[in-house]
Every structure is written in structure tokens, then in C-alpha cells.
């Protein structure tokens, strides 16, 4: 046999392996997309036969895409975690905790309170409590202590009211049309409050009318968003730190932290949802995942464009950075990764922290949809987040997952929900279908790996 023939025969196996790898990569990319197309086609046909045929309309498809934002953004972070052979069962309650802390920041006028140690609502309640205590106290107590306390709290509330009046007056000058008329009405209402507070005999009764039309500090919304997103970041860091330091399987660690985050949310909210006033929620937050005409940019709300930007950035990080290669290496074989000099502990903490960052952003979108922070709303949400990754081709055995696949998986789950609603199927049926899709995706993943592990 000639030298050229021997070289050709040696190269044939490697060329075959490369060809197979390319086919597998192509399947990993197109498989979830084909599944999504099949699901959409099935529900479109079923809707035309059994319902009103609006499932495939552009309006409904846009609604499905918008409703996908919360789960899809959180699932981007879960993708990195699953690639690194981890899992995060606390994603749902952590997401709800992020929305709750954001709602608390808006309700409490966080930026103003950070500087002045109080806000209009708290200062009003403090004055009312002091006046009520003085009303039932003895003459001696009133003279010695309570009269001075009432006066001190009245002056504090007056100072806060005057600051808010200045803010309202500036807003009224810059506003136009109906917004200017509303701002002018709020200015007059605040002036009336100040006149009442100047009267030492005025007995304050805090109610919705007293609190209506009092704006937050202009910096409160950005501060509240930072609090919400930062909460997700800290939750992810805590998960990664516990997993790496205690060397407990991530399933157990995140199962425990899920309960912790639920408890923290209930402590912060007092076991009731936090609902900031309508005047306290800026339009850009309430419209972040809204289909209102004034909230759309090039046909979609801000949340969809945020999802696209985050997806592109994450895909580039996983594909072209050292961190991305380390994530895949740890998920494929942690022992080999250690031998190659990868700092597995630091990388794993970074992976969970990054996942927490995406959970925090998803919490912002979730609050924007409901304008309410409810700690219990996230219970079970991790099912949809993990389903998006696994249906999109991510392997729970680690080492495999794509951003495109995760987005496709999230859309598949949303399409199933929308299709079941269009057909009038009850919620339990939706849960059964999604659960079956997760099992099918896991079975396909095991089959592709050879199916020899129990």
C-alpha cells in the first residue's frame, strides 16, 4: 500500500467523527425548533377545528412571545447552571423574592427614605399614632412627653410634605396636556395638606385619599430595580457558595434555599402581597411586558428586546470566552476540568451568581406584569424554567445546552399553555402536557447518551 493510501485510511475515521459531530450539533440546534413548529402546527389545526381559529393570529403569537419573557429570561440563567451539571430548584421563589423586594422599594420610596430615614406614608402614620396616644393619655403625660412627640412628628411630616410639593411643582411645569392638569391638581392637594398640618389642632387620619398623588423620588425606581436585581444576584451567589463550600448535591442545596427565599419574602411582606400605589410605579416598569400600544417599540414591549439582548450576550459569552469553555468543561467532566487547572469552585459560584442575575431581571419583568410583589407566586415556577432548558435540548447530565434551544423550549411551553387555553382545556391538563414534554425530553437525552446508566 502506498504512503498516500495509508495516510488517507488514517484520516477517514477522524473525518467521520468530525462529520458526526457536525450532524449532532445541527440536530441540537434544529431539533427543538422542529418540535416547536410541530407544536404550533398541532394547536393551530386543533384551534381551527374545535375553537375560533385565532390561535395562529399575529396578536395571539405576540401575546405568547411577551408572556414567555419571564420564564425565558430566568431560563437563560438556568441554562448556564445546567450546562455546568447543576440545578436550581430555588429559581421560582427567588424570582418572587426579587419582585417582592422591588415592590417594597417602590412602596417605601426607597431613594427618599435612604436619605431622610422616612417617607411620606411612614411620617404620616407616625404622626397619627402619636396623636392617638396623646388622646388617651393623662394630662401629666401629655405635658411631659406626648405633646413634644406630636410636635416633633408634625414638623417632620411638614418637612417631607414641603419636599414633595417642590417635586410636584417641578413636574407640573415640565408636563403637557392631561399630565399637566393632573400634576397641577396634585400640587393643590399637597398645598392643602400642608395648610392642615400647620394647624396644631389638626387630627390626622391616614387613608388612601391622604396618600394619593404623592410621588416617589425620581431616583426611587432605579434604586428599587437595583434592589430587586441585586436580590437575585445575592440569592444566586448564596446558592453557589453553599454548593461549593458544603459539597452537597445542588438538588438538596437549592431545595433548602427555595424555602429560605420563600420565608424571607413572607417576612418582608408580612405574609400579604406588596402593592405600591399607582403613582409609585413608573410607566416604563408597568409596561415592560405589556401589549399596550404606548408600551411597544417596533411591535414588542421592552421586555422582549431585553430578552433578545441578554440572549445574544449570553450566547457570545458561552461561545467565545474562557468562562464559557470552563462551564462546558465542568459539566462534561469535573475531574478532568480540575486536572486541566480550572478553578471549579470559583467557576461554579460564578455560574450560580450569573443564574441569580437572570432571575433578578426576570423578577423585574414579573413585577412589571402584575405591579405586585407576592412571595408565594413563585412556588412551582421553577418547573417551567427547567422545562424550557430541557425541552430546548439542555442535558441534566451537564455539558450540553444552547441559548437558542432554551428560547425555543420556553416558547414551546408558552405555546402549550396558550393552545390549551384556546381549546378551553383546564389547567391540570396543561400541567400534564408540560410534564410529559419534560419526561420526553429527558428520555431523548438519555437515549442519545446510550441509555446505559440507571
CSV table of C-alpha atoms in Angstrom, one decimal:
chain,number,residue,atom,x,y,z
A,1,UNK,CA,0.0,0.0,0.0
A,2,UNK,CA,1.4,3.4,-0.9
A,3,UNK,CA,2.1,6.1,1.6
A,4,UNK,CA,-0.7,8.3,0.3
A,5,UNK,CA,-3.2,5.5,0.7
A,6,UNK,CA,-2.1,4.8,4.3
A,7,UNK,CA,-2.5,8.5,5.1
A,8,UNK,CA,-5.9,8.5,3.6
A,9,UNK,CA,-7.1,5.5,5.5
A,10,UNK,CA,-5.8,7.1,8.8
A,11,UNK,CA,-7.7,10.3,8.1
A,12,UNK,CA,-11.0,8.6,7.3
A,13,UNK,CA,-12.0,7.8,10.9
A,14,UNK,CA,-11.3,11.3,12.1
A,15,UNK,CA,-13.2,12.8,9.2
A,16,UNK,CA,-16.1,10.5,10.0
A,17,UNK,CA,-16.1,11.6,13.7
A,18,UNK,CA,-16.0,15.3,12.7
A,19,UNK,CA,-18.9,14.7,10.3
A,20,UNK,CA,-20.9,13.0,13.1
A,21,UNK,CA,-20.2,15.9,15.5
A,22,UNK,CA,-21.4,18.4,13.0
A,23,UNK,CA,-24.6,16.4,12.5
A,24,UNK,CA,-25.1,16.2,16.2
A,25,UNK,CA,-24.5,20.0,16.6
A,26,UNK,CA,-27.0,20.6,13.8
A,27,UNK,CA,-29.6,18.4,15.5
A,28,UNK,CA,-29.0,20.1,18.8
A,29,UNK,CA,-29.8,23.4,17.1
A,30,UNK,CA,-32.7,22.4,14.8
A,31,UNK,CA,-34.3,19.6,16.9
A,32,UNK,CA,-36.1,22.0,19.4
A,33,UNK,CA,-37.1,24.3,16.6
A,34,UNK,CA,-38.7,21.5,14.6
A,35,UNK,CA,-40.5,20.4,17.8
A,36,UNK,CA,-41.8,24.0,18.3
A,37,UNK,CA,-43.0,24.1,14.7
A,38,UNK,CA,-44.9,20.8,15.2
A,39,UNK,CA,-46.5,22.0,18.4
A,40,UNK,CA,-47.6,25.3,16.9
A,41,UNK,CA,-49.0,23.5,13.8
A,42,UNK,CA,-50.9,21.0,16.0
A,43,UNK,CA,-52.6,23.7,18.1
A,44,UNK,CA,-53.3,25.9,15.0
A,45,UNK,CA,-55.1,23.0,13.3
A,46,UNK,CA,-56.9,21.9,16.5
A,47,UNK,CA,-58.0,25.6,17.1
A,48,UNK,CA,-59.4,25.9,13.6
A,49,UNK,CA,-61.4,22.7,14.1
A,50,UNK,CA,-62.6,23.0,17.7
A,51,UNK,CA,-62.3,26.7,18.5
A,52,UNK,CA,-62.4,30.1,16.9
A,53,UNK,CA,-59.2,29.9,14.8
A,54,UNK,CA,-57.4,32.8,16.5
A,55,UNK,CA,-54.5,30.8,17.9
A,56,UNK,CA,-52.3,31.4,14.8
A,57,UNK,CA,-53.1,35.1,14.6
A,58,UNK,CA,-50.3,37.7,15.0
A,59,UNK,CA,-52.0,39.2,18.0
A,60,UNK,CA,-52.0,35.8,19.9
A,61,UNK,CA,-48.5,35.0,18.8
A,62,UNK,CA,-47.2,38.3,20.1
A,63,UNK,CA,-49.0,37.7,23.4
A,64,UNK,CA,-47.3,34.3,23.6
A,65,UNK,CA,-43.9,35.8,23.0
A,66,UNK,CA,-44.5,38.5,25.6
A,67,UNK,CA,-45.7,36.0,28.2
A,68,UNK,CA,-42.6,34.0,27.6
A,69,UNK,CA,-40.2,36.8,28.8
A,70,UNK,CA,-40.3,36.0,32.5
A,71,UNK,CA,-39.6,32.3,32.1
A,72,UNK,CA,-37.2,32.7,29.2
A,73,UNK,CA,-35.0,35.2,31.0
A,74,UNK,CA,-34.8,33.1,34.1
A,75,UNK,CA,-34.2,30.0,31.9
A,76,UNK,CA,-31.2,31.7,30.3
A,77,UNK,CA,-29.5,31.6,33.7
A,78,UNK,CA,-30.7,28.1,34.3
A,79,UNK,CA,-29.1,27.1,31.0
A,80,UNK,CA,-25.6,28.0,32.3
A,81,UNK,CA,-26.3,26.2,35.6
A,82,UNK,CA,-27.5,23.0,33.8
A,83,UNK,CA,-24.5,23.1,31.4
A,84,UNK,CA,-22.3,23.1,34.4
A,85,UNK,CA,-24.1,20.0,35.7
A,86,UNK,CA,-26.1,21.9,38.3
A,87,UNK,CA,-29.7,22.6,39.1
A,88,UNK,CA,-31.6,25.4,40.8
A,89,UNK,CA,-34.9,24.5,42.4
A,90,UNK,CA,-35.0,27.9,44.2
A,91,UNK,CA,-35.4,29.8,40.9
A,92,UNK,CA,-39.1,30.3,41.4
A,93,UNK,CA,-39.2,31.5,45.0
A,94,UNK,CA,-36.0,33.6,44.4
A,95,UNK,CA,-37.8,35.2,41.4
A,96,UNK,CA,-40.8,36.1,43.5
A,97,UNK,CA,-38.5,37.4,46.3
A,98,UNK,CA,-36.9,39.7,43.7
A,99,UNK,CA,-40.3,41.0,42.6
A,100,UNK,CA,-41.3,41.5,46.3
A,101,UNK,CA,-38.1,43.5,47.2
A,102,UNK,CA,-38.7,45.6,44.1
A,103,UNK,CA,-42.3,46.3,45.1
A,104,UNK,CA,-41.1,47.1,48.7
A,105,UNK,CA,-38.6,49.6,47.3
A,106,UNK,CA,-41.3,51.4,45.3
A,107,UNK,CA,-43.8,51.4,48.1
A,108,UNK,CA,-41.3,52.7,50.7
A,109,UNK,CA,-39.9,55.3,48.3
A,110,UNK,CA,-36.5,53.7,48.9
A,111,UNK,CA,-34.3,56.5,47.5
A,112,UNK,CA,-36.0,59.2,49.6
A,113,UNK,CA,-36.1,57.0,52.7
A,114,UNK,CA,-32.4,56.2,52.3
A,115,UNK,CA,-31.6,59.9,52.6
A,116,UNK,CA,-34.2,61.1,55.0
A,117,UNK,CA,-34.8,57.9,57.0
A,118,UNK,CA,-38.5,58.2,56.4
A,119,UNK,CA,-41.1,58.8,53.7
A,120,UNK,CA,-44.5,60.5,53.4
A,121,UNK,CA,-46.5,57.4,54.4
A,122,UNK,CA,-44.4,56.5,57.4
A,123,UNK,CA,-44.2,60.0,58.6
A,124,UNK,CA,-47.9,60.3,58.4
A,125,UNK,CA,-48.5,57.1,60.3
A,126,UNK,CA,-46.1,58.1,63.0
A,127,UNK,CA,-47.9,61.4,63.5
A,128,UNK,CA,-51.3,59.7,63.6
A,129,UNK,CA,-50.0,57.2,66.2
A,130,UNK,CA,-48.6,59.9,68.4
A,131,UNK,CA,-51.9,61.9,68.2
A,132,UNK,CA,-53.9,58.8,69.1
A,133,UNK,CA,-51.6,58.0,72.1
A,134,UNK,CA,-51.9,61.6,73.3
A,135,UNK,CA,-55.7,61.4,73.0
A,136,UNK,CA,-55.9,58.6,75.6
A,137,UNK,CA,-53.1,59.7,77.9
A,138,UNK,CA,-53.3,61.6,81.2
A,139,UNK,CA,-52.8,65.3,81.4
A,140,UNK,CA,-49.4,64.8,83.0
A,141,UNK,CA,-48.2,62.5,80.3
A,142,UNK,CA,-49.3,65.0,77.6
A,143,UNK,CA,-47.4,67.8,79.2
A,144,UNK,CA,-44.2,65.9,79.9
A,145,UNK,CA,-43.8,63.8,76.8
A,146,UNK,CA,-46.6,63.3,74.2
A,147,UNK,CA,-47.1,67.0,73.3
A,148,UNK,CA,-43.5,67.3,72.4
A,149,UNK,CA,-43.6,64.0,70.5
A,150,UNK,CA,-46.6,65.1,68.4
A,151,UNK,CA,-45.0,68.4,67.6
A,152,UNK,CA,-41.7,66.7,66.6
A,153,UNK,CA,-43.5,64.3,64.3
A,154,UNK,CA,-45.8,67.0,62.8
A,155,UNK,CA,-42.7,69.1,61.9
A,156,UNK,CA,-41.1,66.1,60.4
A,157,UNK,CA,-44.1,65.4,58.2
A,158,UNK,CA,-44.3,69.0,57.2
A,159,UNK,CA,-40.7,68.9,56.0
A,160,UNK,CA,-41.4,65.8,54.0
A,161,UNK,CA,-44.6,67.4,52.5
A,162,UNK,CA,-42.8,70.6,51.5
A,163,UNK,CA,-40.1,68.5,49.8
A,164,UNK,CA,-42.8,66.6,47.9
A,165,UNK,CA,-44.5,69.9,47.0
A,166,UNK,CA,-41.3,71.1,45.4
A,167,UNK,CA,-41.1,67.9,43.4
A,168,UNK,CA,-44.7,68.1,42.3
A,169,UNK,CA,-44.3,71.8,41.2
A,170,UNK,CA,-41.3,70.9,39.1
A,171,UNK,CA,-43.2,68.0,37.5
A,172,UNK,CA,-46.2,70.3,36.7
A,173,UNK,CA,-44.0,72.9,35.0
A,174,UNK,CA,-42.5,70.3,32.6
A,175,UNK,CA,-45.7,68.3,31.9
A,176,UNK,CA,-48.0,68.8,29.0
A,177,UNK,CA,-51.7,68.2,28.3
A,178,UNK,CA,-53.6,65.9,30.7
A,179,UNK,CA,-50.4,65.1,32.6
A,180,UNK,CA,-50.0,68.8,33.4
A,181,UNK,CA,-53.6,69.1,34.7
A,182,UNK,CA,-53.1,66.0,36.9
A,183,UNK,CA,-49.8,67.4,38.3
A,184,UNK,CA,-51.4,70.8,39.0
A,185,UNK,CA,-54.2,69.0,40.9
A,186,UNK,CA,-51.6,67.1,42.9
A,187,UNK,CA,-49.8,70.4,43.7
A,188,UNK,CA,-53.0,71.9,45.0
A,189,UNK,CA,-53.8,68.8,47.1
A,190,UNK,CA,-50.3,68.9,48.7
A,191,UNK,CA,-50.7,72.6,49.5
A,192,UNK,CA,-54.0,71.8,51.2
A,193,UNK,CA,-52.2,69.0,53.3
A,194,UNK,CA,-49.5,71.5,54.3
A,195,UNK,CA,-52.1,74.1,55.4
A,196,UNK,CA,-53.9,71.4,57.5
A,197,UNK,CA,-50.6,70.3,59.1
A,198,UNK,CA,-49.8,73.8,60.1
A,199,UNK,CA,-52.8,73.8,62.4
A,200,UNK,CA,-51.7,72.3,65.8
A,201,UNK,CA,-55.3,71.1,66.4
A,202,UNK,CA,-55.5,69.1,63.1
A,203,UNK,CA,-56.1,65.4,63.8
A,204,UNK,CA,-54.6,63.3,61.0
A,205,UNK,CA,-56.3,60.2,59.6
A,206,UNK,CA,-54.1,58.3,57.2
A,207,UNK,CA,-56.2,56.8,54.4
A,208,UNK,CA,-55.9,56.3,50.6
A,209,UNK,CA,-57.0,59.8,49.9
A,210,UNK,CA,-54.3,61.3,52.2
A,211,UNK,CA,-51.6,59.2,50.4
A,212,UNK,CA,-52.9,59.6,46.8
A,213,UNK,CA,-50.9,61.8,44.4
A,214,UNK,CA,-47.7,61.8,46.5
A,215,UNK,CA,-44.8,61.0,44.1
A,216,UNK,CA,-41.8,59.0,44.8
A,217,UNK,CA,-38.3,60.4,44.5
A,218,UNK,CA,-37.1,60.4,40.8
A,219,UNK,CA,-34.3,58.0,41.9
A,220,UNK,CA,-36.6,55.5,43.7
A,221,UNK,CA,-37.5,53.5,40.6
A,222,UNK,CA,-33.8,52.9,39.6
A,223,UNK,CA,-32.9,52.1,43.3
A,224,UNK,CA,-35.9,49.7,43.6
A,225,UNK,CA,-34.8,47.9,40.4
A,226,UNK,CA,-31.3,47.6,41.7
A,227,UNK,CA,-32.7,46.2,45.0
A,228,UNK,CA,-34.7,43.6,43.1
A,229,UNK,CA,-32.0,42.5,40.6
A,230,UNK,CA,-29.4,42.6,43.4
A,231,UNK,CA,-31.6,40.3,45.5
A,232,UNK,CA,-31.4,37.8,42.6
A,233,UNK,CA,-27.6,38.2,42.4
A,234,UNK,CA,-27.2,37.6,46.1
A,235,UNK,CA,-29.5,34.6,46.0
A,236,UNK,CA,-27.5,33.0,43.2
A,237,UNK,CA,-24.2,33.7,45.0
A,238,UNK,CA,-25.6,32.2,48.2
A,239,UNK,CA,-26.6,29.0,46.2
A,240,UNK,CA,-23.2,28.7,44.6
A,241,UNK,CA,-21.4,29.4,47.9
A,242,UNK,CA,-23.4,26.7,49.7
A,243,UNK,CA,-22.9,24.2,46.9
A,244,UNK,CA,-19.2,24.7,46.7
A,245,UNK,CA,-18.4,25.0,50.4
A,246,UNK,CA,-20.6,22.3,51.8
A,247,UNK,CA,-20.2,19.9,48.9
A,248,UNK,CA,-23.8,19.0,48.9
A,249,UNK,CA,-25.6,18.0,45.7
A,250,UNK,CA,-27.3,21.1,44.2
A,251,UNK,CA,-30.7,19.4,44.3
A,252,UNK,CA,-30.7,19.4,48.1
A,253,UNK,CA,-29.0,22.8,48.5
A,254,UNK,CA,-31.4,24.7,46.2
A,255,UNK,CA,-34.4,22.8,47.6
A,256,UNK,CA,-33.4,24.2,51.0
A,257,UNK,CA,-32.8,27.7,49.8
A,258,UNK,CA,-36.1,27.7,47.9
A,259,UNK,CA,-37.8,27.5,51.3
A,260,UNK,CA,-35.4,30.2,52.7
A,261,UNK,CA,-36.3,32.6,50.0
A,262,UNK,CA,-40.0,32.0,50.4
A,263,UNK,CA,-39.7,32.7,54.1
A,264,UNK,CA,-37.7,35.9,53.6
A,265,UNK,CA,-40.3,37.1,51.1
A,266,UNK,CA,-43.1,36.5,53.6
A,267,UNK,CA,-41.1,38.3,56.4
A,268,UNK,CA,-40.6,41.3,54.2
A,269,UNK,CA,-44.2,41.5,53.0
A,270,UNK,CA,-45.9,40.5,56.3
A,271,UNK,CA,-47.5,37.5,54.6
A,272,UNK,CA,-49.5,39.7,52.2
A,273,UNK,CA,-48.7,40.9,48.7
A,274,UNK,CA,-47.0,44.2,48.4
A,275,UNK,CA,-48.9,46.6,46.2
A,276,UNK,CA,-47.3,50.0,45.6
A,277,UNK,CA,-49.6,52.8,44.7
A,278,UNK,CA,-50.4,53.5,41.1
A,279,UNK,CA,-48.5,56.8,41.3
A,280,UNK,CA,-45.4,54.9,42.6
A,281,UNK,CA,-45.0,52.5,39.6
A,282,UNK,CA,-43.4,54.3,36.6
A,283,UNK,CA,-44.8,53.6,33.2
A,284,UNK,CA,-41.6,52.0,31.9
A,285,UNK,CA,-41.8,49.4,34.6
A,286,UNK,CA,-45.6,48.7,34.3
A,287,UNK,CA,-45.2,48.5,30.5
A,288,UNK,CA,-42.1,46.3,30.4
A,289,UNK,CA,-44.1,43.2,29.3
A,290,UNK,CA,-47.3,44.9,28.3
A,291,UNK,CA,-49.1,44.8,25.0
A,292,UNK,CA,-50.4,48.3,25.4
A,293,UNK,CA,-49.9,50.4,22.2
A,294,UNK,CA,-47.9,53.0,24.1
A,295,UNK,CA,-45.5,50.4,25.5
A,296,UNK,CA,-44.5,48.8,22.2
A,297,UNK,CA,-41.2,49.5,20.4
A,298,UNK,CA,-41.1,48.1,16.9
A,299,UNK,CA,-44.0,45.9,17.7
A,300,UNK,CA,-42.8,44.5,21.0
A,301,UNK,CA,-42.5,45.8,24.6
A,302,UNK,CA,-39.2,46.5,26.2
A,303,UNK,CA,-39.1,43.1,27.9
A,304,UNK,CA,-38.9,41.2,24.6
A,305,UNK,CA,-36.0,43.4,23.4
A,306,UNK,CA,-34.3,42.9,26.8
A,307,UNK,CA,-34.6,39.2,26.4
A,308,UNK,CA,-33.1,39.3,22.9
A,309,UNK,CA,-30.1,41.4,24.1
A,310,UNK,CA,-29.5,39.1,27.1
A,311,UNK,CA,-29.7,36.1,24.8
A,312,UNK,CA,-27.2,37.5,22.4
A,313,UNK,CA,-24.7,38.5,25.1
A,314,UNK,CA,-25.0,35.1,26.9
A,315,UNK,CA,-24.5,33.2,23.6
A,316,UNK,CA,-21.4,35.2,22.9
A,317,UNK,CA,-20.1,34.6,26.4
A,318,UNK,CA,-20.6,30.8,26.2
A,319,UNK,CA,-19.2,30.6,22.7
A,320,UNK,CA,-16.2,32.9,22.8
A,321,UNK,CA,-14.9,33.4,26.3
A,322,UNK,CA,-12.7,31.4,28.6
A,323,UNK,CA,-15.5,31.3,31.2
A,324,UNK,CA,-17.8,29.7,28.7
A,325,UNK,CA,-15.3,27.0,27.9
A,326,UNK,CA,-14.8,26.4,31.6
A,327,UNK,CA,-18.6,26.0,32.1
A,328,UNK,CA,-18.8,23.3,29.4
A,329,UNK,CA,-15.7,21.6,30.7
A,330,UNK,CA,-17.0,21.4,34.3
A,331,UNK,CA,-20.3,20.0,33.0
A,332,UNK,CA,-18.7,17.4,30.8
A,333,UNK,CA,-16.2,16.1,33.3
A,334,UNK,CA,-15.4,17.9,36.6
A,335,UNK,CA,-12.4,15.7,37.5
A,336,UNK,CA,-10.8,16.4,34.1
A,337,UNK,CA,-11.5,20.1,34.4
A,338,UNK,CA,-9.7,20.2,37.8
A,339,UNK,CA,-6.7,18.3,36.2
A,340,UNK,CA,-6.7,21.0,33.5
A,341,UNK,CA,-6.2,23.7,36.1
A,342,UNK,CA,-9.7,25.1,36.1
A,343,UNK,CA,-10.8,26.6,39.4
A,344,UNK,CA,-14.0,24.6,39.7
A,345,UNK,CA,-15.1,26.2,43.0
A,346,UNK,CA,-14.9,29.8,41.7
A,347,UNK,CA,-16.4,28.9,38.4
A,348,UNK,CA,-19.4,27.2,40.0
A,349,UNK,CA,-20.0,30.1,42.3
A,350,UNK,CA,-19.8,32.4,39.3
A,351,UNK,CA,-22.3,30.2,37.4
A,352,UNK,CA,-24.9,30.3,40.1
A,353,UNK,CA,-24.4,34.0,40.6
A,354,UNK,CA,-24.9,34.6,36.9
A,355,UNK,CA,-28.1,32.5,37.1
A,356,UNK,CA,-29.2,34.7,40.0
A,357,UNK,CA,-28.7,37.8,37.9
A,358,UNK,CA,-31.0,36.5,35.3
A,359,UNK,CA,-33.5,35.5,38.0
A,360,UNK,CA,-33.4,39.1,39.2
A,361,UNK,CA,-34.1,40.5,35.8
A,362,UNK,CA,-36.9,38.0,35.4
A,363,UNK,CA,-38.3,39.3,38.7
A,364,UNK,CA,-38.3,42.8,37.3
A,365,UNK,CA,-40.4,41.6,34.3
A,366,UNK,CA,-42.7,39.6,36.6
A,367,UNK,CA,-43.4,42.7,38.7
A,368,UNK,CA,-44.0,44.8,35.6
A,369,UNK,CA,-46.7,42.4,34.5
A,370,UNK,CA,-48.6,42.4,37.8
A,371,UNK,CA,-47.3,45.5,39.7
A,372,UNK,CA,-47.4,43.4,42.8
A,373,UNK,CA,-44.8,41.6,44.9
A,374,UNK,CA,-46.2,38.3,46.1
A,375,UNK,CA,-43.6,35.9,47.7
A,376,UNK,CA,-45.8,32.8,47.2
A,377,UNK,CA,-46.3,33.4,43.4
A,378,UNK,CA,-43.0,31.8,42.6
A,379,UNK,CA,-43.8,28.4,44.1
A,380,UNK,CA,-43.7,25.9,41.2
A,381,UNK,CA,-42.4,28.4,38.7
A,382,UNK,CA,-39.1,26.5,38.6
A,383,UNK,CA,-40.9,23.7,36.7
A,384,UNK,CA,-41.5,25.9,33.7
A,385,UNK,CA,-37.9,27.3,33.9
A,386,UNK,CA,-36.3,23.9,34.0
A,387,UNK,CA,-38.7,22.6,31.4
A,388,UNK,CA,-37.6,25.4,29.0
A,389,UNK,CA,-34.0,24.3,29.2
A,390,UNK,CA,-34.6,20.5,29.0
A,391,UNK,CA,-37.2,20.8,26.1
A,392,UNK,CA,-34.7,23.0,24.4
A,393,UNK,CA,-32.1,20.3,24.4
A,394,UNK,CA,-30.2,21.0,27.6
A,395,UNK,CA,-28.8,17.9,29.3
A,396,UNK,CA,-29.4,17.4,33.0
A,397,UNK,CA,-26.2,15.3,32.9
A,398,UNK,CA,-24.3,18.5,32.1
A,399,UNK,CA,-22.1,19.6,29.3
A,400,UNK,CA,-24.8,20.5,26.8
A,401,UNK,CA,-27.2,23.3,26.2
A,402,UNK,CA,-27.8,26.3,23.9
A,403,UNK,CA,-29.3,29.7,24.2
A,404,UNK,CA,-31.4,29.1,21.0
A,405,UNK,CA,-32.6,25.8,22.4
A,406,UNK,CA,-33.7,27.4,25.7
A,407,UNK,CA,-35.6,30.2,24.0
A,408,UNK,CA,-37.3,27.6,21.8
A,409,UNK,CA,-38.1,25.5,24.8
A,410,UNK,CA,-39.6,28.5,26.6
A,411,UNK,CA,-41.7,29.3,23.6
A,412,UNK,CA,-42.8,25.7,23.4
A,413,UNK,CA,-44.1,25.8,27.0
A,414,UNK,CA,-45.8,29.1,26.3
A,415,UNK,CA,-47.4,27.8,23.1
A,416,UNK,CA,-48.7,24.7,25.0
A,417,UNK,CA,-50.3,27.0,27.7
A,418,UNK,CA,-51.8,29.3,25.1
A,419,UNK,CA,-53.1,26.4,22.9
A,420,UNK,CA,-54.7,24.6,25.9
A,421,UNK,CA,-56.4,27.9,26.9
A,422,UNK,CA,-57.6,28.5,23.3
A,423,UNK,CA,-59.1,25.0,23.3
A,424,UNK,CA,-60.7,25.5,26.7
A,425,UNK,CA,-58.6,22.8,28.4
A,426,UNK,CA,-58.3,23.1,32.2
A,427,UNK,CA,-55.1,23.9,34.0
A,428,UNK,CA,-54.4,20.3,35.2
A,429,UNK,CA,-54.3,19.2,31.5
A,430,UNK,CA,-51.7,21.9,30.8
A,431,UNK,CA,-49.5,20.7,33.7
A,432,UNK,CA,-49.8,17.1,32.4
A,433,UNK,CA,-48.8,18.1,28.9
A,434,UNK,CA,-45.8,20.1,30.1
A,435,UNK,CA,-44.7,17.3,32.5
A,436,UNK,CA,-45.0,14.8,29.7
A,437,UNK,CA,-42.8,17.1,27.5
A,438,UNK,CA,-40.1,17.2,30.2
A,439,UNK,CA,-40.1,13.4,30.6
A,440,UNK,CA,-39.9,13.0,26.8
A,441,UNK,CA,-37.0,15.5,26.6
A,442,UNK,CA,-35.2,13.6,29.4
A,443,UNK,CA,-35.8,10.3,27.7
A,444,UNK,CA,-34.5,11.5,24.4
A,445,UNK,CA,-31.4,12.9,26.1
A,446,UNK,CA,-30.7,9.5,27.8
A,447,UNK,CA,-31.2,7.7,24.5
A,448,UNK,CA,-28.7,10.0,22.8
A,449,UNK,CA,-26.1,9.2,25.6
A,450,UNK,CA,-26.5,5.5,25.1
A,451,UNK,CA,-29.1,4.8,27.8
A,452,UNK,CA,-26.8,2.5,29.8
A,453,UNK,CA,-27.0,4.5,33.1
A,454,UNK,CA,-29.6,4.0,35.7
